Amino acid sequence: MEERKDDNISAMGTVAIGEAGKTGDWRSLRPVIDRKKCIPTVKNKPACFLCWLYCPEGVVKAGIEVEIDLEYCKGCGICAEECPPRAISMIREDKSHE
Amino acid sequence: MPENLFKLNAKEYILPGTRACQGCGLSLGYRYALKALRENTIVTLPACCLCVLHGIYPSTPVMIPCLNNSFASTAASAAGIVAGLQALNKTDTTVMAVAGDGGTFDMGIQALSGAAERGTDFIYLCYDNEGYMNTGTQRSSATPMGAVTTTTPILTKQQHKKDFIKIMDAHDLPYLATVSPSYPIDLYEKFVKAKKIKGTRYIHMYVPCPPGWGFATKDTIKTGKLAVETGVVVLFEIENGKFRFTGRSKTLAERGNRLPVINYLEKQGRFRKMNIEQLNQQQAWVDGKWQEYIRRAEA
């Protein structure tokens, strides 16, 4: 860690990604997106994005191809529950998965 | 709704990999609160669930400066920050104090009441998960009647929830609002509005808590929505004494198609020991509060 200039501040945290480690390993169910049903992909324009809106972690990337950062997704399943066309399904994390 | 969605600030202020539970209503609500307040903000908070989200020294996932303080002094520390900023002539910085229901209803009330009386220029956000969830689901004065907690394990809680919003309303604040993370756009708009107003602004956020309330993590949004649909949670804002329903509650008030509270209670494990008498009392209590709000809106 770099040297601090202000020596009055003794305990100041630095911003870091993955403060609690790779939270993806908390997950027992993994979200899988069906591109044939996902509204932005089907319409080929920015639309819907309710998974992005409701994700408590902010790990959903809103784009034409919606992407979920599985390194940090905790697997709560809110996106699958709130998806209007039911394009996201929660699949059991297999121990042998790569 | 999709059009409004694109107006939201796209920048995220919380990096992924926080210590919050799966499906946490607070991380969702806080995410949008920070999006609305943007960079020029200082947060002060006591030991609570949010303090857990803010992480352990030497790292934090939140990109907004934050000060940790003791339980009873959340609003007092905010008043200190505001005074310090004024001395430095930095009046455009927003100061937000955030505390849970225990830190607001029980321990933080005197400091908050003092700061509100002095008209300190800050936003106070109370996130109400109806108990001391961080320490293991103990009863607080915000816990609703009939809920099982670790300190009311057999008989369930016998008293009604404290109407804290009424206490804050009695301080004649320039802005008071209730929000729910199940309606993020409503939440966002209220924070944007609160940012522009001077004086003490109080925002009450109802956050569904999957481990504490006993429901599946995927149902956080559904539970928050049901709370609004049944009238247990009412979305409104009071601006200089003028009451206004907002969002879904506005539609419910116009149409009068509120659901019975049983729809909300039966989905949660914490109400499993509730008897029919308590259920009727709860319904009557919710109806009474709803009528009060309707009268306020008509006046």
mmCIF file of C-alpha atoms in Angstrom:
data_model
loop_
_atom_site.group_PDB
_atom_site.id
_atom_site.type_symbol
_atom_site.label_atom_id
_atom_site.label_comp_id
_atom_site.label_asym_id
_atom_site.label_seq_id
_atom_site.Cartn_x
_atom_site.Cartn_y
_atom_site.Cartn_z
ATOM 1 C CA MET A 1 0.000 0.000 0.000
ATOM 2 C CA GLU A 2 1.211 3.476 -0.832
ATOM 3 C CA GLU A 3 2.393 5.909 1.834
ATOM 4 C CA ARG A 4 -0.231 8.307 3.179
ATOM 5 C CA LYS A 5 0.486 12.026 3.123
ATOM 6 C CA ASP A 6 -1.887 13.013 5.945
ATOM 7 C CA ASP A 7 -0.585 11.453 9.144
ATOM 8 C CA ASN A 8 -3.646 12.602 11.141
ATOM 9 C CA ILE A 9 -5.738 9.929 9.513
ATOM 10 C CA SER A 10 -4.681 6.639 11.011
ATOM 11 C CA ALA A 11 -7.263 4.182 9.714
ATOM 12 C CA MET A 12 -8.597 4.935 6.257
ATOM 13 C CA GLY A 13 -9.715 2.131 3.962
ATOM 14 C CA THR A 14 -8.787 2.077 0.287
ATOM 15 C CA VAL A 15 -11.377 1.262 -2.367
ATOM 16 C CA ALA A 16 -10.967 -2.291 -3.610
ATOM 17 C CA ILE A 17 -12.987 -4.730 -5.679
ATOM 18 C CA GLY A 18 -13.908 -7.969 -3.913
ATOM 19 C CA GLU A 19 -13.601 -6.681 -0.345
ATOM 20 C CA ALA A 20 -15.117 -9.930 0.945
ATOM 21 C CA GLY A 21 -13.122 -12.056 -1.497
ATOM 22 C CA LYS A 22 -14.542 -13.660 -4.611
ATOM 23 C CA THR A 23 -18.167 -13.717 -3.490
ATOM 24 C CA GLY A 24 -19.040 -15.968 -6.441
ATOM 25 C CA ASP A 25 -18.092 -18.956 -4.303
ATOM 26 C CA TRP A 26 -21.058 -18.247 -1.949
ATOM 27 C CA ARG A 27 -23.303 -19.349 -4.782
ATOM 28 C CA SER A 28 -25.161 -22.645 -4.856
ATOM 29 C CA LEU A 29 -27.300 -21.735 -7.891
ATOM 30 C CA ARG A 30 -25.877 -20.150 -11.018
ATOM 31 C CA PRO A 31 -27.858 -17.777 -13.299
ATOM 32 C CA VAL A 32 -27.837 -18.838 -16.945
ATOM 33 C CA ILE A 33 -29.288 -16.520 -19.605
ATOM 34 C CA ASP A 34 -31.248 -17.930 -22.522
ATOM 35 C CA ARG A 35 -30.322 -15.541 -25.359
ATOM 36 C CA LYS A 36 -33.332 -16.613 -27.411
ATOM 37 C CA LYS A 37 -35.681 -15.177 -24.776
ATOM 38 C CA CYS A 38 -33.691 -12.192 -23.437
ATOM 39 C CA ILE A 39 -35.516 -9.024 -24.599
ATOM 40 C CA PRO A 40 -32.500 -6.770 -25.465
ATOM 41 C CA THR A 41 -30.916 -9.580 -27.497
ATOM 42 C CA VAL A 42 -34.175 -10.453 -29.279
ATOM 43 C CA LYS A 43 -34.996 -6.807 -30.093
ATOM 44 C CA ASN A 44 -31.319 -6.006 -30.718
ATOM 45 C CA LYS A 45 -31.603 -2.677 -28.850
ATOM 46 C CA PRO A 46 -31.339 -1.493 -25.210
ATOM 47 C CA ALA A 47 -34.584 -2.510 -23.498
ATOM 48 C CA CYS A 48 -35.949 -4.138 -20.319
ATOM 49 C CA PHE A 49 -32.774 -4.478 -18.162
ATOM 50 C CA LEU A 50 -34.818 -5.373 -15.080
ATOM 51 C CA CYS A 51 -32.065 -7.817 -14.043
ATOM 52 C CA TRP A 52 -29.622 -4.895 -14.004
ATOM 53 C CA LEU A 53 -32.162 -2.748 -12.142
ATOM 54 C CA TYR A 54 -32.848 -5.254 -9.377
ATOM 55 C CA CYS A 55 -29.396 -6.791 -8.876
ATOM 56 C CA PRO A 56 -28.339 -5.946 -5.292
ATOM 57 C CA GLU A 57 -24.675 -6.491 -6.128
ATOM 58 C CA GLY A 58 -24.589 -4.565 -9.389
ATOM 59 C CA VAL A 59 -22.884 -7.448 -11.194
ATOM 60 C CA VAL A 60 -25.207 -7.423 -14.215
ATOM 61 C CA LYS A 61 -23.820 -5.614 -17.244
ATOM 62 C CA ALA A 62 -26.609 -4.022 -19.249
ATOM 63 C CA GLY A 63 -25.980 -4.315 -22.978
ATOM 64 C CA ILE A 64 -27.413 -5.937 -26.058
ATOM 65 C CA GLU A 65 -25.935 -9.146 -24.663
ATOM 66 C CA VAL A 66 -26.693 -8.953 -20.932
ATOM 67 C CA GLU A 67 -23.764 -10.344 -18.990
ATOM 68 C CA ILE A 68 -23.473 -11.442 -15.376
ATOM 69 C CA ASP A 69 -20.121 -11.281 -13.582
ATOM 70 C CA LEU A 70 -20.014 -14.802 -12.161
ATOM 71 C CA GLU A 71 -16.870 -14.041 -10.198
ATOM 72 C CA TYR A 72 -18.890 -11.906 -7.780
ATOM 73 C CA CYS A 73 -22.546 -12.986 -8.365
ATOM 74 C CA LYS A 74 -23.773 -14.353 -5.012
ATOM 75 C CA GLY A 75 -26.557 -16.349 -6.683
ATOM 76 C CA CYS A 76 -29.549 -14.818 -4.876
ATOM 77 C CA GLY A 77 -31.795 -15.505 -7.870
ATOM 78 C CA ILE A 78 -33.558 -12.124 -7.946
ATOM 79 C CA CYS A 79 -32.747 -11.657 -11.670
ATOM 80 C CA ALA A 80 -34.310 -15.022 -12.558
ATOM 81 C CA GLU A 81 -37.387 -14.229 -10.450
ATOM 82 C CA GLU A 82 -37.939 -10.746 -11.894
ATOM 83 C CA CYS A 83 -37.098 -11.487 -15.562
ATOM 84 C CA PRO A 84 -40.340 -10.818 -17.531
ATOM 85 C CA PRO A 85 -39.775 -13.429 -20.304
ATOM 86 C CA ARG A 86 -38.167 -15.877 -17.818
ATOM 87 C CA ALA A 87 -34.935 -15.898 -19.813
ATOM 88 C CA ILE A 88 -32.754 -16.486 -16.749
ATOM 89 C CA SER A 89 -32.803 -19.845 -15.026
ATOM 90 C CA MET A 90 -30.973 -20.833 -11.858
ATOM 91 C CA ILE A 91 -28.916 -23.982 -12.348
ATOM 92 C CA ARG A 92 -27.244 -25.953 -9.576
ATOM 93 C CA GLU A 93 -23.547 -25.299 -9.283
ATOM 94 C CA ASP A 94 -21.868 -28.560 -10.097
ATOM 95 C CA LYS A 95 -18.738 -29.309 -8.103
ATOM 96 C CA SER A 96 -17.011 -30.455 -11.268
ATOM 97 C CA HIS A 97 -17.763 -27.308 -13.289
ATOM 98 C CA GLU A 98 -14.800 -25.535 -14.764
ATOM 99 C CA MET B 1 -40.793 2.391 -16.749
ATOM 100 C CA PRO B 2 -38.010 1.460 -19.236
ATOM 101 C CA GLU B 3 -37.664 5.101 -20.379
ATOM 102 C CA ASN B 4 -37.108 6.226 -16.784
ATOM 103 C CA LEU B 5 -34.585 3.456 -16.363
ATOM 104 C CA PHE B 6 -32.260 5.010 -18.917
ATOM 105 C CA LYS B 7 -32.308 8.328 -17.043
ATOM 106 C CA LEU B 8 -30.628 6.725 -14.013
ATOM 107 C CA ASN B 9 -27.011 7.543 -13.300
ATOM 108 C CA ALA B 10 -25.139 4.667 -14.933
ATOM 109 C CA LYS B 11 -22.133 4.917 -12.637
ATOM 110 C CA GLU B 12 -21.875 2.375 -9.825
ATOM 111 C CA TYR B 13 -20.494 3.539 -6.486
ATOM 112 C CA ILE B 14 -20.322 0.119 -4.846
ATOM 113 C CA LEU B 15 -17.824 -2.338 -6.255
ATOM 114 C CA PRO B 16 -18.937 -5.987 -6.365
ATOM 115 C CA GLY B 17 -17.781 -8.461 -3.764
ATOM 116 C CA THR B 18 -19.331 -6.862 -0.687
ATOM 117 C CA ARG B 19 -19.897 -8.578 2.650
ATOM 118 C CA ALA B 20 -23.720 -8.146 2.476
ATOM 119 C CA CYS B 21 -25.947 -11.247 2.452
ATOM 120 C CA GLN B 22 -27.337 -12.773 -0.744
ATOM 121 C CA GLY B 23 -30.424 -10.895 -1.924
ATOM 122 C CA CYS B 24 -29.903 -8.021 0.533
ATOM 123 C CA GLY B 25 -32.529 -5.287 0.164
ATOM 124 C CA LEU B 26 -30.152 -2.773 1.703
ATOM 125 C CA SER B 27 -27.373 -3.186 -0.883
ATOM 126 C CA LEU B 28 -29.965 -2.625 -3.604
ATOM 127 C CA GLY B 29 -31.461 0.473 -1.972
ATOM 128 C CA TYR B 30 -28.057 1.902 -1.045
ATOM 129 C CA ARG B 31 -26.824 1.333 -4.598
ATOM 130 C CA TYR B 32 -29.548 3.646 -5.929
ATOM 131 C CA ALA B 33 -29.215 6.157 -3.084
ATOM 132 C CA LEU B 34 -25.538 6.681 -3.959
ATOM 133 C CA LYS B 35 -26.325 6.801 -7.681
ATOM 134 C CA ALA B 36 -28.747 9.660 -6.952
ATOM 135 C CA LEU B 37 -26.418 11.580 -4.618
ATOM 136 C CA ARG B 38 -23.313 11.175 -6.843
ATOM 137 C CA GLU B 39 -19.674 11.924 -5.981
ATOM 138 C CA ASN B 40 -19.832 15.014 -3.814
ATOM 139 C CA THR B 41 -21.209 13.196 -0.766
ATOM 140 C CA ILE B 42 -19.963 12.191 2.681
ATOM 141 C CA VAL B 43 -21.610 9.278 4.489
ATOM 142 C CA THR B 44 -21.547 8.751 8.239
ATOM 143 C CA LEU B 45 -22.784 5.528 9.791
ATOM 144 C CA PRO B 46 -22.781 3.578 13.053
ATOM 145 C CA ALA B 47 -22.136 -0.132 13.555
ATOM 146 C CA CYS B 48 -24.903 -1.763 11.524
ATOM 147 C CA CYS B 49 -25.534 -3.925 8.454
ATOM 148 C CA LEU B 50 -24.298 -1.075 6.269
ATOM 149 C CA CYS B 51 -21.070 -0.952 8.257
ATOM 150 C CA VAL B 52 -20.631 -4.625 7.327
ATOM 151 C CA LEU B 53 -21.217 -3.758 3.675
ATOM 152 C CA HIS B 54 -18.614 -0.981 3.969
ATOM 153 C CA GLY B 55 -16.068 -3.652 4.821
ATOM 154 C CA ILE B 56 -13.108 -4.196 7.091
ATOM 155 C CA TYR B 57 -10.003 -2.004 7.192
ATOM 156 C CA PRO B 58 -7.844 -1.616 5.063
ATOM 157 C CA SER B 59 -10.253 -1.999 2.134
ATOM 158 C CA THR B 60 -13.794 -0.911 1.324
ATOM 159 C CA PRO B 61 -16.034 -1.536 -1.687
ATOM 160 C CA VAL B 62 -17.755 1.886 -1.475
ATOM 161 C CA MET B 63 -16.346 4.753 -3.513
ATOM 162 C CA ILE B 64 -17.901 7.491 -1.347
ATOM 163 C CA PRO B 65 -16.010 8.905 1.679
ATOM 164 C CA CYS B 66 -17.427 7.450 4.821
ATOM 165 C CA LEU B 67 -17.001 7.956 8.562
ATOM 166 C CA ASN B 68 -17.676 5.212 11.084
ATOM 167 C CA ASN B 69 -18.945 6.292 14.476
ATOM 168 C CA SER B 70 -20.729 5.007 17.546
ATOM 169 C CA PHE B 71 -24.390 3.986 17.670
ATOM 170 C CA ALA B 72 -25.960 6.902 19.519
ATOM 171 C CA SER B 73 -24.066 9.631 17.673
ATOM 172 C CA THR B 74 -24.917 9.135 13.975
ATOM 173 C CA ALA B 75 -26.812 12.404 13.549
ATOM 174 C CA ALA B 76 -24.432 14.217 15.930
ATOM 175 C CA SER B 77 -21.439 13.217 13.789
ATOM 176 C CA ALA B 78 -23.308 14.408 10.685
ATOM 177 C CA ALA B 79 -23.887 17.754 12.418
ATOM 178 C CA GLY B 80 -20.143 17.902 13.109
ATOM 179 C CA ILE B 81 -19.281 17.166 9.474
ATOM 180 C CA VAL B 82 -21.722 19.847 8.296
ATOM 181 C CA ALA B 83 -20.159 22.392 10.693
ATOM 182 C CA GLY B 84 -16.673 21.432 9.484
ATOM 183 C CA LEU B 85 -17.664 21.782 5.826
ATOM 184 C CA GLN B 86 -19.238 25.157 6.554
ATOM 185 C CA ALA B 87 -16.012 26.336 8.196
ATOM 186 C CA LEU B 88 -14.157 25.301 5.036
ATOM 187 C CA ASN B 89 -16.851 26.965 2.896
ATOM 188 C CA LYS B 90 -17.706 23.698 1.122
ATOM 189 C CA THR B 91 -21.471 24.060 1.250
ATOM 190 C CA ASP B 92 -22.203 22.088 -1.927
ATOM 191 C CA THR B 93 -21.232 18.763 -0.364
ATOM 192 C CA THR B 94 -24.126 16.514 0.642
ATOM 193 C CA VAL B 95 -23.834 14.907 4.065
ATOM 194 C CA MET B 96 -25.819 11.722 4.579
ATOM 195 C CA ALA B 97 -26.169 9.885 7.872
ATOM 196 C CA VAL B 98 -27.297 6.286 7.473
ATOM 197 C CA ALA B 99 -28.462 4.044 10.319
ATOM 198 C CA GLY B 100 -30.613 0.982 10.736
ATOM 199 C CA ASP B 101 -33.882 0.839 12.622
ATOM 200 C CA GLY B 102 -32.099 0.008 15.885
ATOM 201 C CA GLY B 103 -29.699 2.902 15.383
ATOM 202 C CA THR B 104 -32.606 5.229 14.651
ATOM 203 C CA PHE B 105 -35.721 4.091 16.538
ATOM 204 C CA ASP B 106 -33.914 2.964 19.694
ATOM 205 C CA MET B 107 -30.401 4.369 20.106
ATOM 206 C CA GLY B 108 -30.025 7.250 17.674
ATOM 207 C CA ILE B 109 -33.275 9.068 18.415
ATOM 208 C CA GLN B 110 -31.924 11.794 20.717
ATOM 209 C CA ALA B 111 -29.078 12.835 18.401
ATOM 210 C CA LEU B 112 -31.410 12.761 15.393
ATOM 211 C CA SER B 113 -34.114 14.744 17.165
ATOM 212 C CA GLY B 114 -31.509 17.317 18.235
ATOM 213 C CA ALA B 115 -30.064 17.676 14.743
ATOM 214 C CA ALA B 116 -33.554 17.933 13.209
ATOM 215 C CA GLU B 117 -34.550 20.609 15.718
ATOM 216 C CA ARG B 118 -31.418 22.638 14.911
ATOM 217 C CA GLY B 119 -32.215 22.252 11.220
ATOM 218 C CA THR B 120 -28.776 20.800 10.411
ATOM 219 C CA ASP B 121 -28.338 20.602 6.644
ATOM 220 C CA PHE B 122 -28.094 16.845 6.040
ATOM 221 C CA ILE B 123 -29.972 13.785 4.805
ATOM 222 C CA TYR B 124 -30.808 11.147 7.383
ATOM 223 C CA LEU B 125 -31.495 7.744 5.857
ATOM 224 C CA CYS B 126 -33.028 5.138 8.125
ATOM 225 C CA TYR B 127 -33.059 1.685 6.573
ATOM 226 C CA ASP B 128 -35.687 -0.285 8.386
ATOM 227 C CA ASN B 129 -35.188 -4.060 8.331
ATOM 228 C CA GLU B 130 -37.396 -4.400 11.416
ATOM 229 C CA GLY B 131 -34.885 -5.787 13.886
ATOM 230 C CA TYR B 132 -31.229 -6.035 14.877
ATOM 231 C CA MET B 133 -30.404 -8.194 11.861
ATOM 232 C CA ASN B 134 -26.636 -7.725 11.889
ATOM 233 C CA THR B 135 -26.244 -9.146 15.411
ATOM 234 C CA GLY B 136 -28.635 -12.068 14.868
ATOM 235 C CA THR B 137 -32.260 -10.953 14.544
ATOM 236 C CA GLN B 138 -33.036 -9.462 17.948
ATOM 237 C CA ARG B 139 -36.240 -7.536 18.567
ATOM 238 C CA SER B 140 -36.202 -3.764 18.065
ATOM 239 C CA SER B 141 -38.954 -1.193 18.473
ATOM 240 C CA ALA B 142 -39.415 -1.385 14.694
ATOM 241 C CA THR B 143 -40.262 -5.112 14.735
ATOM 242 C CA PRO B 144 -43.928 -5.606 13.816
ATOM 243 C CA MET B 145 -46.363 -7.411 16.089
ATOM 244 C CA GLY B 146 -46.378 -11.193 15.851
ATOM 245 C CA ALA B 147 -42.816 -11.571 14.586
ATOM 246 C CA VAL B 148 -40.537 -14.250 15.984
ATOM 247 C CA THR B 149 -37.058 -12.947 16.796
ATOM 248 C CA THR B 150 -34.235 -14.473 18.825
ATOM 249 C CA THR B 151 -35.294 -12.360 21.826
ATOM 250 C CA THR B 152 -39.022 -13.119 21.370
ATOM 251 C CA PRO B 153 -38.741 -16.797 20.396
ATOM 252 C CA ILE B 154 -41.857 -18.258 22.071
ATOM 253 C CA LEU B 155 -44.505 -15.584 22.479
ATOM 254 C CA THR B 156 -43.657 -13.459 19.419
ATOM 255 C CA LYS B 157 -43.515 -9.679 19.715
ATOM 256 C CA GLN B 158 -46.589 -8.373 21.548
ATOM 257 C CA GLN B 159 -46.336 -4.678 20.698
ATOM 258 C CA HIS B 160 -46.974 -2.804 17.499
ATOM 259 C CA LYS B 161 -44.205 -1.163 15.521
ATOM 260 C CA LYS B 162 -43.250 2.327 16.660
ATOM 261 C CA ASP B 163 -44.587 4.951 14.245
ATOM 262 C CA PHE B 164 -41.257 6.696 13.840
ATOM 263 C CA ILE B 165 -42.266 8.605 10.718
ATOM 264 C CA LYS B 166 -44.857 10.443 12.787
ATOM 265 C CA ILE B 167 -42.158 11.412 15.298
ATOM 266 C CA MET B 168 -39.991 12.780 12.504
ATOM 267 C CA ASP B 169 -42.983 14.512 10.910
ATOM 268 C CA ALA B 170 -43.549 16.308 14.223
ATOM 269 C CA HIS B 171 -40.171 18.021 13.703
ATOM 270 C CA ASP B 172 -41.667 19.927 10.729
ATOM 271 C CA LEU B 173 -38.936 18.857 8.327
ATOM 272 C CA PRO B 174 -38.591 20.405 4.867
ATOM 273 C CA TYR B 175 -38.573 16.925 3.323
ATOM 274 C CA LEU B 176 -39.631 13.512 4.548
ATOM 275 C CA ALA B 177 -40.121 10.472 2.357
ATOM 276 C CA THR B 178 -40.564 6.712 2.512
ATOM 277 C CA VAL B 179 -38.922 4.503 -0.071
ATOM 278 C CA SER B 180 -38.618 0.810 -0.875
ATOM 279 C CA PRO B 181 -35.802 -0.867 -2.865
ATOM 280 C CA SER B 182 -38.496 -2.839 -4.705
ATOM 281 C CA TYR B 183 -39.284 0.440 -6.479
ATOM 282 C CA PRO B 184 -35.761 1.678 -7.335
ATOM 283 C CA ILE B 185 -36.864 4.465 -9.684
ATOM 284 C CA ASP B 186 -39.186 5.971 -7.057
ATOM 285 C CA LEU B 187 -36.307 5.691 -4.566
ATOM 286 C CA TYR B 188 -33.872 7.338 -6.970
ATOM 287 C CA GLU B 189 -36.185 10.242 -7.733
ATOM 288 C CA LYS B 190 -36.778 10.933 -4.041
ATOM 289 C CA PHE B 191 -33.039 11.039 -3.324
ATOM 290 C CA VAL B 192 -32.466 13.373 -6.280
ATOM 291 C CA LYS B 193 -35.174 15.634 -4.859
ATOM 292 C CA ALA B 194 -33.794 15.421 -1.307
ATOM 293 C CA LYS B 195 -30.316 16.389 -2.536
ATOM 294 C CA LYS B 196 -31.632 19.719 -3.829
ATOM 295 C CA ILE B 197 -33.440 20.688 -0.614
ATOM 296 C CA LYS B 198 -31.698 22.499 2.280
ATOM 297 C CA GLY B 199 -32.250 21.581 5.910
ATOM 298 C CA THR B 200 -32.809 18.235 7.631
ATOM 299 C CA ARG B 201 -34.253 15.678 5.255
ATOM 300 C CA TYR B 202 -35.439 12.334 6.572
ATOM 301 C CA ILE B 203 -35.809 9.300 4.296
ATOM 302 C CA HIS B 204 -37.224 6.037 5.571
ATOM 303 C CA MET B 205 -36.279 2.966 3.553
ATOM 304 C CA TYR B 206 -38.031 -0.363 4.188
ATOM 305 C CA VAL B 207 -35.538 -3.083 3.352
ATOM 306 C CA PRO B 208 -36.640 -6.723 3.129
ATOM 307 C CA CYS B 209 -34.105 -8.950 4.903
ATOM 308 C CA PRO B 210 -34.085 -12.584 3.668
ATOM 309 C CA PRO B 211 -32.298 -14.238 6.651
ATOM 310 C CA GLY B 212 -34.044 -12.151 9.312
ATOM 311 C CA TRP B 213 -37.565 -12.339 7.924
ATOM 312 C CA GLY B 214 -37.373 -15.926 6.754
ATOM 313 C CA PHE B 215 -37.960 -15.901 3.021
ATOM 314 C CA ALA B 216 -35.946 -17.118 0.025
ATOM 315 C CA THR B 217 -33.270 -14.732 -1.264
ATOM 316 C CA LYS B 218 -34.930 -14.605 -4.688
ATOM 317 C CA ASP B 219 -38.107 -13.114 -3.152
ATOM 318 C CA THR B 220 -36.598 -9.836 -1.857
ATOM 319 C CA ILE B 221 -38.259 -7.705 -4.535
ATOM 320 C CA LYS B 222 -41.567 -9.625 -4.306
ATOM 321 C CA THR B 223 -41.707 -9.203 -0.510
ATOM 322 C CA GLY B 224 -41.033 -5.470 -0.768
ATOM 323 C CA LYS B 225 -43.745 -5.136 -3.405
ATOM 324 C CA LEU B 226 -46.242 -7.135 -1.328
ATOM 325 C CA ALA B 227 -45.571 -4.855 1.660
ATOM 326 C CA VAL B 228 -46.621 -1.897 -0.482
ATOM 327 C CA GLU B 229 -49.569 -3.741 -2.069
ATOM 328 C CA THR B 230 -50.972 -4.616 1.373
ATOM 329 C CA GLY B 231 -50.417 -1.148 2.830
ATOM 330 C CA VAL B 232 -47.929 -2.318 5.480
ATOM 331 C CA VAL B 233 -45.509 0.048 3.765
ATOM 332 C CA VAL B 234 -46.881 3.255 2.292
ATOM 333 C CA LEU B 235 -44.838 5.209 -0.253
ATOM 334 C CA PHE B 236 -45.257 8.943 0.198
ATOM 335 C CA GLU B 237 -43.388 12.202 0.608
ATOM 336 C CA ILE B 238 -44.071 15.206 2.818
ATOM 337 C CA GLU B 239 -42.620 18.416 1.433
ATOM 338 C CA ASN B 240 -42.966 21.405 3.805
ATOM 339 C CA GLY B 241 -46.022 19.796 5.408
ATOM 340 C CA LYS B 242 -47.645 18.901 2.089
ATOM 341 C CA PHE B 243 -48.425 15.190 1.948
ATOM 342 C CA ARG B 244 -48.375 13.321 -1.355
ATOM 343 C CA PHE B 245 -48.695 9.617 -2.165
ATOM 344 C CA THR B 246 -46.167 8.405 -4.737
ATOM 345 C CA GLY B 247 -45.694 5.448 -7.060
ATOM 346 C CA ARG B 248 -47.668 2.299 -6.376
ATOM 347 C CA SER B 249 -49.250 3.652 -3.168
ATOM 348 C CA LYS B 250 -50.767 6.499 -5.175
ATOM 349 C CA THR B 251 -52.495 4.021 -7.482
ATOM 350 C CA LEU B 252 -53.688 2.007 -4.477
ATOM 351 C CA ALA B 253 -55.089 5.137 -2.814
ATOM 352 C CA GLU B 254 -56.940 6.118 -5.995
ATOM 353 C CA ARG B 255 -58.372 2.690 -6.725
ATOM 354 C CA GLY B 256 -58.753 1.409 -3.162
ATOM 355 C CA ASN B 257 -57.665 -2.124 -4.090
ATOM 356 C CA ARG B 258 -55.297 -2.827 -1.227
ATOM 357 C CA LEU B 259 -54.617 -6.531 -0.531
ATOM 358 C CA PRO B 260 -55.240 -8.013 2.951
ATOM 359 C CA VAL B 261 -52.081 -8.154 5.100
ATOM 360 C CA ILE B 262 -52.227 -11.956 5.308
ATOM 361 C CA ASN B 263 -50.850 -12.075 1.737
ATOM 362 C CA TYR B 264 -47.706 -10.369 3.004
ATOM 363 C CA LEU B 265 -47.421 -12.138 6.377
ATOM 364 C CA GLU B 266 -47.890 -15.718 5.191
ATOM 365 C CA LYS B 267 -44.819 -15.509 2.931
ATOM 366 C CA GLN B 268 -42.435 -14.888 5.840
ATOM 367 C CA GLY B 269 -41.073 -17.376 8.341
ATOM 368 C CA ARG B 270 -40.970 -14.837 11.163
ATOM 369 C CA PHE B 271 -44.793 -14.718 11.358
ATOM 370 C CA ARG B 272 -45.212 -18.498 11.636
ATOM 371 C CA LYS B 273 -46.349 -18.306 15.276
ATOM 372 C CA MET B 274 -48.799 -15.477 14.779
ATOM 373 C CA ASN B 275 -52.336 -16.288 15.952
ATOM 374 C CA ILE B 276 -55.605 -15.167 14.389
ATOM 375 C CA GLU B 277 -56.159 -12.540 17.080
ATOM 376 C CA GLN B 278 -52.797 -10.911 16.355
ATOM 377 C CA LEU B 279 -53.527 -11.112 12.635
ATOM 378 C CA ASN B 280 -56.785 -9.206 13.097
ATOM 379 C CA GLN B 281 -55.039 -6.632 15.275
ATOM 380 C CA GLN B 282 -52.319 -6.213 12.646
ATOM 381 C CA GLN B 283 -54.926 -5.739 9.904
ATOM 382 C CA ALA B 284 -56.803 -3.169 12.013
ATOM 383 C CA TRP B 285 -53.535 -1.329 12.762
ATOM 384 C CA VAL B 286 -52.568 -1.196 9.085
ATOM 385 C CA ASP B 287 -56.092 -0.052 8.131
ATOM 386 C CA GLY B 288 -55.977 2.682 10.767
ATOM 387 C CA LYS B 289 -52.628 4.000 9.503
ATOM 388 C CA TRP B 290 -53.857 3.868 5.907
ATOM 389 C CA GLN B 291 -56.952 5.916 6.789
ATOM 390 C CA GLU B 292 -54.711 8.462 8.541
ATOM 391 C CA TYR B 293 -52.625 8.838 5.372
ATOM 392 C CA ILE B 294 -55.731 9.142 3.183
ATOM 393 C CA ARG B 295 -56.993 11.962 5.439
ATOM 394 C CA ARG B 296 -53.549 13.649 5.264
ATOM 395 C CA ALA B 297 -53.576 13.412 1.453
ATOM 396 C CA GLU B 298 -57.071 14.901 1.186
ATOM 397 C CA ALA B 299 -56.391 17.786 3.574
#
